[in-house]
Amino acid sequence: MDFTIRPSKPEDCKDITRLIMELAEYEKMPDQVKISHEELKRDGFCQNPFYQCLIAEVPERHKTKDGHVKVGFALFFYTYSTWKGRCVYLEDLYVMPELRGKGIGKALMSSVAKVGKEQHCARMQLAVLDWNTPSMDFYMAKGAQDLTQSEGWHFLRFDGAALDKLAEEAPKN
Amino acid sequence: MDFTIHAATLEDCKDISRMILELAEYEKVSDQVKITQRDLEQDGFSKNPFYHGIIAEVPEQHKSKDGHTKVGYSLYFYTYSSWKGRAVYMEDLYVMPEYRGKGIGKALMSKVAQLGLAAGCTQLNFAVLDWNKPSLDFYLSQGCFDVTADLGYHCMRCEGESLEKLAQGDS
């Protein structure tokens, strides 16, 4: 099937929000999505963007049953390893179910890797839910290592009241 | 003990490089460190920096046995949650062993939280090795939660040959 992968534009933010919600539903956490398309637009297209996004688009004749031509996305940003230097982090990778099995997910992921290599990134990192076997298998087949399993890395997070409290305790100098 | 926290400058990169190695030794992986002082200078002080740093410094009269006054650091950068928006990621937090137990680590982490909130972030994220009990206990006591243990997220990585093949579209 014909499809194109291209960088997102401000007008794509409504579709990206839709696709983000679909992915969150798949991950069984739709109530966690608080972001709006206005926020996405502001943060992706400002002076120092917080993220970059690639969109997978199909021609009009292959649009989905709901009439969408924007059928997948990859959202990523640059991070830094104090051991290896520049890295790229793949925050989201998603293809609508009816367009799967056609190489779109693989093309999106490869495109992110390519952009990362052009920016001299030594690593691409991402997170996967432990029960999400199809995704785990997909990434492992591409050569990803599970660092939680092999090295014992855990993600930790401060948010809400705990984050506010921590910030209040910062020295005043 | 008196100490101050300041934003890292270009001149601090030598000490940051030294402390990165000390932290890697503690994590038992010092052979993994490929980054140089020059990389730190280029990547932290260009037009669109890849990271930001803060340094903990003690007065001259409290310098370390090797003569250092820069005794701790935190290196962080901004990330993005597609569910919550802007977030801050704390890549490293380190205090030299002889300066621990004086609130310096806590002060550095709080400062990152404060800077993150000021930049509109709603999360402070970071990673810890599961065998590193002193650090895990410290962080959990400060009110964070373990995203891996509680929600099941695993950290995954592509590098080296796998990353090359992926970038070429060959995997």
Coordinates of C-alpha atoms in Angstrom, one line a residue:
Chain A
M1 CA 0.0 0.0 0.0
D2 CA 1.1 3.5 -0.8
F3 CA 1.9 5.7 2.1
T4 CA 4.2 8.7 2.9
I5 CA 6.1 9.6 6.0
R6 CA 6.5 13.4 6.6
P7 CA 7.3 15.8 9.4
S8 CA 4.2 17.1 11.1
K9 CA 2.8 20.6 10.6
P10 CA 0.7 22.7 13.0
E11 CA -2.5 21.7 11.2
D12 CA -1.8 18.1 12.0
C13 CA -2.1 18.6 15.7
K14 CA -5.8 17.7 15.8
D15 CA -5.1 14.3 14.1
I16 CA -2.1 13.7 16.4
T17 CA -4.3 14.3 19.4
R18 CA -6.8 11.8 18.0
L19 CA -4.0 9.2 17.4
I20 CA -2.5 9.8 20.9
M21 CA -5.9 9.0 22.4
E22 CA -6.3 5.9 20.4
L23 CA -2.8 4.7 21.6
A24 CA -3.7 5.5 25.2
E25 CA -6.9 3.5 24.9
Y26 CA -4.8 0.6 23.6
E27 CA -2.5 1.0 26.6
K28 CA -5.7 0.9 28.9
M29 CA -5.0 4.4 30.3
P30 CA -7.2 6.9 28.3
D31 CA -8.1 8.8 31.4
Q32 CA -4.4 9.8 31.7
V33 CA -4.5 11.9 28.6
K34 CA -4.6 15.6 29.6
I35 CA -3.0 17.2 26.6
S36 CA -4.9 19.4 24.1
H37 CA -4.1 20.0 20.4
E38 CA -3.4 23.6 21.3
E39 CA -0.7 22.6 23.7
L40 CA 0.8 20.2 21.1
K41 CA 0.8 23.0 18.6
R42 CA 2.5 25.5 21.1
D43 CA 5.1 23.0 22.2
G44 CA 6.0 21.5 18.8
F45 CA 6.3 24.7 16.8
C46 CA 7.9 27.2 19.2
Q47 CA 11.5 28.5 19.1
N48 CA 13.0 25.5 20.9
P49 CA 10.4 22.7 20.2
F50 CA 9.9 20.2 23.0
Y51 CA 9.3 17.4 20.5
Q52 CA 9.3 16.4 16.8
C53 CA 6.7 14.3 15.1
L54 CA 6.4 12.3 11.9
I55 CA 3.0 11.5 10.3
A56 CA 2.2 8.5 8.1
E57 CA -0.4 9.5 5.5
V58 CA -2.2 7.3 2.9
P59 CA -3.8 8.6 -0.3
E60 CA -7.5 9.5 -0.3
R61 CA -8.6 6.2 -1.9
H62 CA -7.1 4.3 1.1
K63 CA -8.7 6.5 3.8
T64 CA -10.0 4.7 6.9
K65 CA -13.6 3.7 7.5
D66 CA -14.0 7.0 9.5
G67 CA -12.5 9.0 6.7
H68 CA -8.9 9.6 8.0
V69 CA -5.8 9.8 5.8
K70 CA -3.4 10.5 8.7
V71 CA -3.1 6.9 10.0
G72 CA 0.0 6.8 12.1
F73 CA 2.6 8.9 13.9
A74 CA 5.9 8.8 15.7
L75 CA 6.6 11.5 18.4
F76 CA 10.2 11.9 19.5
F77 CA 12.7 14.2 21.1
Y78 CA 16.4 14.4 21.9
T79 CA 17.9 13.3 25.2
Y80 CA 21.4 13.1 26.6
S81 CA 23.4 10.3 28.0
T82 CA 26.3 11.3 30.2
W83 CA 28.0 8.2 29.0
K84 CA 27.4 8.3 25.3
G85 CA 26.1 11.8 24.5
R86 CA 23.2 12.6 22.2
C87 CA 20.3 10.1 22.1
V88 CA 16.8 10.1 20.6
Y89 CA 13.8 9.1 22.6
L90 CA 10.8 7.6 20.8
E91 CA 7.9 8.7 23.0
D92 CA 5.0 7.3 20.9
L93 CA 4.8 5.0 17.9
Y94 CA 1.3 4.2 16.6
V95 CA -0.5 2.9 13.5
M96 CA -4.3 2.6 13.3
P97 CA -5.3 -1.1 13.6
E98 CA -6.9 -1.2 10.1
L99 CA -3.6 -0.1 8.5
R100 CA -1.3 -2.5 10.3
G101 CA 0.9 -5.2 8.7
K102 CA 1.8 -2.9 5.8
G103 CA 5.2 -1.7 7.0
I104 CA 4.0 1.7 8.2
G105 CA 5.2 1.2 11.8
K106 CA 8.6 -0.1 10.7
A107 CA 8.9 2.9 8.3
L108 CA 8.0 5.4 11.0
M109 CA 10.5 3.8 13.4
S110 CA 13.3 3.7 10.8
S111 CA 12.6 7.3 9.9
V112 CA 13.1 8.4 13.5
A113 CA 16.3 6.3 13.7
K114 CA 17.5 8.0 10.5
V115 CA 16.8 11.5 11.9
G116 CA 18.6 10.5 15.1
K117 CA 21.7 9.3 13.2
E118 CA 21.8 12.5 11.2
Q119 CA 22.0 14.3 14.5
H120 CA 24.8 12.0 15.7
C121 CA 22.7 10.2 18.2
A122 CA 24.3 7.1 19.7
R123 CA 21.1 5.5 20.9
M124 CA 17.3 5.4 20.4
Q125 CA 15.4 4.7 23.6
L126 CA 11.7 4.0 24.3
A127 CA 9.4 2.4 26.9
V128 CA 7.0 -0.5 26.4
L129 CA 4.4 -2.0 28.8
D130 CA 5.4 -5.4 30.0
W131 CA 2.1 -7.0 29.0
N132 CA 2.3 -5.5 25.5
T133 CA 3.7 -8.6 23.8
P134 CA 3.0 -7.6 20.2
S135 CA 4.9 -4.3 20.7
M136 CA 7.7 -6.0 22.7
D137 CA 8.1 -8.6 19.9
F138 CA 8.1 -5.8 17.3
Y139 CA 10.9 -3.9 19.0
M140 CA 13.0 -6.9 20.0
A141 CA 12.8 -8.0 16.3
K142 CA 14.4 -4.7 15.4
G143 CA 17.3 -5.3 17.8
A144 CA 16.1 -3.4 20.9
Q145 CA 17.3 -4.6 24.2
D146 CA 15.0 -4.7 27.3
L147 CA 17.2 -2.8 29.8
T148 CA 14.7 -3.3 32.7
Q149 CA 15.1 -7.0 32.3
S150 CA 18.8 -7.2 31.5
E151 CA 20.2 -4.5 33.7
G152 CA 17.5 -3.7 36.2
W153 CA 16.6 -0.1 35.2
H154 CA 13.4 1.3 36.6
F155 CA 11.7 4.6 35.7
L156 CA 10.8 6.8 38.6
R157 CA 8.5 9.8 38.6
F158 CA 7.5 12.8 40.7
D159 CA 4.3 14.5 39.7
G160 CA 1.3 16.4 41.3
A161 CA 1.6 17.2 45.0
A162 CA 4.9 15.3 45.4
L163 CA 6.5 17.4 42.6
D164 CA 5.2 20.7 44.1
K165 CA 6.5 19.7 47.6
L166 CA 10.0 18.8 46.2
A167 CA 10.2 22.1 44.3
E168 CA 9.2 24.1 47.4
E169 CA 12.2 22.6 49.2
A170 CA 14.8 24.0 46.8
P171 CA 17.4 26.4 48.2
K172 CA 16.5 30.0 47.8
N173 CA 20.0 31.2 46.7
Chain B
M1 CA 27.7 22.7 55.9
D2 CA 27.5 25.8 53.7
F3 CA 27.0 25.1 50.0
T4 CA 25.6 26.9 47.0
I5 CA 23.9 25.7 43.8
H6 CA 24.6 27.4 40.5
A7 CA 23.7 26.8 36.9
A8 CA 26.6 25.0 35.1
T9 CA 28.9 27.1 33.0
L10 CA 31.4 26.1 30.2
E11 CA 34.2 26.2 32.8
D12 CA 32.3 23.6 34.9
C13 CA 32.5 20.9 32.2
K14 CA 35.9 19.7 33.5
D15 CA 34.5 19.0 36.9
I16 CA 31.2 17.6 35.5
S17 CA 33.3 15.2 33.4
R18 CA 35.3 14.1 36.5
M19 CA 32.1 13.5 38.5
I20 CA 30.4 11.7 35.6
L21 CA 33.2 9.2 35.8
E22 CA 32.9 8.9 39.6
L23 CA 29.2 8.2 39.3
A24 CA 29.9 5.6 36.6
E25 CA 32.4 3.9 38.9
Y26 CA 29.8 3.7 41.6
E27 CA 27.3 2.2 39.1
K28 CA 30.1 -0.3 38.1
V29 CA 30.2 0.7 34.5
S30 CA 33.1 3.2 34.1
D31 CA 34.3 1.5 30.9
Q32 CA 30.9 2.6 29.3
V33 CA 31.7 6.3 29.5
K34 CA 32.6 7.5 26.0
I35 CA 31.7 11.2 26.4
T36 CA 34.5 13.8 26.6
Q37 CA 34.8 17.2 28.3
R38 CA 34.6 18.7 24.7
D39 CA 31.4 16.8 24.0
L40 CA 29.9 18.3 27.2
E41 CA 31.0 21.8 26.2
Q42 CA 29.6 21.5 22.7
D43 CA 26.3 19.8 23.6
G44 CA 25.5 21.9 26.7
F45 CA 26.4 25.4 25.5
S46 CA 25.3 25.6 21.9
K47 CA 22.2 27.5 20.6
N48 CA 19.9 24.5 21.3
P49 CA 21.6 22.8 24.2
F50 CA 21.0 19.0 24.6
Y51 CA 21.1 19.3 28.4
H52 CA 21.3 21.7 31.3
G53 CA 23.4 21.3 34.5
I54 CA 23.5 22.6 38.0
I55 CA 26.5 22.4 40.3
A56 CA 26.8 22.2 44.1
E57 CA 29.8 24.0 45.4
V58 CA 31.4 24.3 48.9
P59 CA 33.6 27.2 50.1
E60 CA 37.4 26.9 49.8
Q61 CA 37.7 26.0 53.5
H62 CA 35.6 22.8 52.9
K63 CA 37.3 21.6 49.7
S64 CA 37.6 17.9 49.3
K65 CA 40.8 15.9 50.1
D66 CA 41.7 16.2 46.4
G67 CA 41.2 19.9 46.4
H68 CA 37.7 20.1 44.7
T69 CA 35.1 22.7 45.7
K70 CA 32.6 21.5 43.0
V71 CA 31.2 18.5 44.9
G72 CA 27.9 17.5 43.3
Y73 CA 25.9 18.0 40.1
S74 CA 22.7 17.3 38.4
L75 CA 22.3 17.0 34.6
Y76 CA 18.8 17.3 33.2
F77 CA 16.9 18.1 30.0
Y78 CA 13.3 18.7 28.9
T79 CA 11.2 15.9 27.4
Y80 CA 7.6 15.5 26.3
S81 CA 4.8 13.3 27.4
S82 CA 2.1 12.9 24.8
W83 CA -0.4 12.6 27.6
K84 CA 0.7 15.4 29.9
G85 CA 2.9 17.7 27.9
R86 CA 6.2 19.2 29.1
A87 CA 8.3 17.1 31.5
V88 CA 11.9 17.3 32.9
Y89 CA 14.2 14.3 32.9
M90 CA 17.0 14.1 35.5
E91 CA 19.7 12.1 33.8
D92 CA 22.3 12.3 36.6
L93 CA 22.3 13.2 40.3
Y94 CA 25.6 12.8 42.2
V95 CA 27.3 14.0 45.3
M96 CA 30.9 13.1 46.2
P97 CA 30.9 10.4 49.0
E98 CA 32.7 12.7 51.5
Y99 CA 29.8 15.3 51.2
R100 CA 26.9 13.0 51.6
G101 CA 24.3 13.3 54.4
K102 CA 24.4 17.1 54.3
G103 CA 21.3 17.7 52.2
I104 CA 23.2 18.5 49.0
G105 CA 21.6 15.7 46.9
K106 CA 18.2 16.7 48.1
A107 CA 18.9 20.4 47.3
L108 CA 20.1 19.5 43.7
M109 CA 17.0 17.4 43.0
S110 CA 14.7 20.1 44.5
K111 CA 16.3 22.7 42.3
V112 CA 15.7 20.6 39.2
A113 CA 12.0 20.2 40.2
Q114 CA 11.8 24.0 40.8
L115 CA 13.3 24.8 37.4
G116 CA 11.1 22.2 35.7
L117 CA 7.9 23.7 37.3
A118 CA 9.0 27.1 36.2
A119 CA 9.3 25.8 32.6
G120 CA 5.8 24.5 32.7
C121 CA 6.6 20.8 33.4
T122 CA 4.2 18.5 35.2
Q123 CA 6.6 15.5 35.7
L124 CA 10.1 15.0 36.9
N125 CA 11.3 11.6 35.5
F126 CA 14.6 9.7 36.0
A127 CA 15.9 6.1 36.2
V128 CA 17.5 4.0 38.9
L129 CA 19.0 0.6 38.9
D130 CA 16.9 -1.9 40.9
W131 CA 19.9 -3.1 43.0
N132 CA 20.8 0.5 44.0
K133 CA 18.8 0.3 47.3
P134 CA 20.2 3.5 49.0
S135 CA 19.2 5.6 46.0
L136 CA 15.8 3.9 45.5
D137 CA 15.0 4.4 49.2
F138 CA 16.1 8.0 49.0
Y139 CA 13.9 8.8 46.0
L140 CA 10.8 6.9 47.2
S141 CA 11.1 8.7 50.6
Q142 CA 10.9 12.0 48.7
G143 CA 7.5 11.0 47.3
C144 CA 8.1 9.7 43.8
F145 CA 6.7 6.4 42.5
D146 CA 8.2 3.6 40.6
V147 CA 6.7 3.7 37.1
T148 CA 8.2 0.4 36.1
A149 CA 7.1 -1.5 39.2
D150 CA 3.6 0.1 39.4
L151 CA 2.6 0.5 35.7
G152 CA 4.9 -2.1 34.1
Y153 CA 6.9 0.2 31.7
H154 CA 10.2 -1.3 30.6
C155 CA 13.1 0.8 29.3
M156 CA 14.2 -0.3 25.8
R157 CA 17.2 0.7 23.8
C158 CA 18.5 0.3 20.2
E159 CA 22.2 1.1 19.6
G160 CA 25.2 0.2 17.6
E161 CA 24.5 -2.1 14.6
S162 CA 20.8 -2.4 15.4
L163 CA 20.4 1.3 15.2
E164 CA 22.4 1.5 12.0
K165 CA 20.3 -1.2 10.3
L166 CA 17.1 0.5 11.5
A167 CA 18.2 3.9 10.2
Q168 CA 18.9 2.3 6.8
G169 CA 15.5 0.7 6.8
D170 CA 17.1 -2.8 6.7
S171 CA 15.9 -4.4 9.9

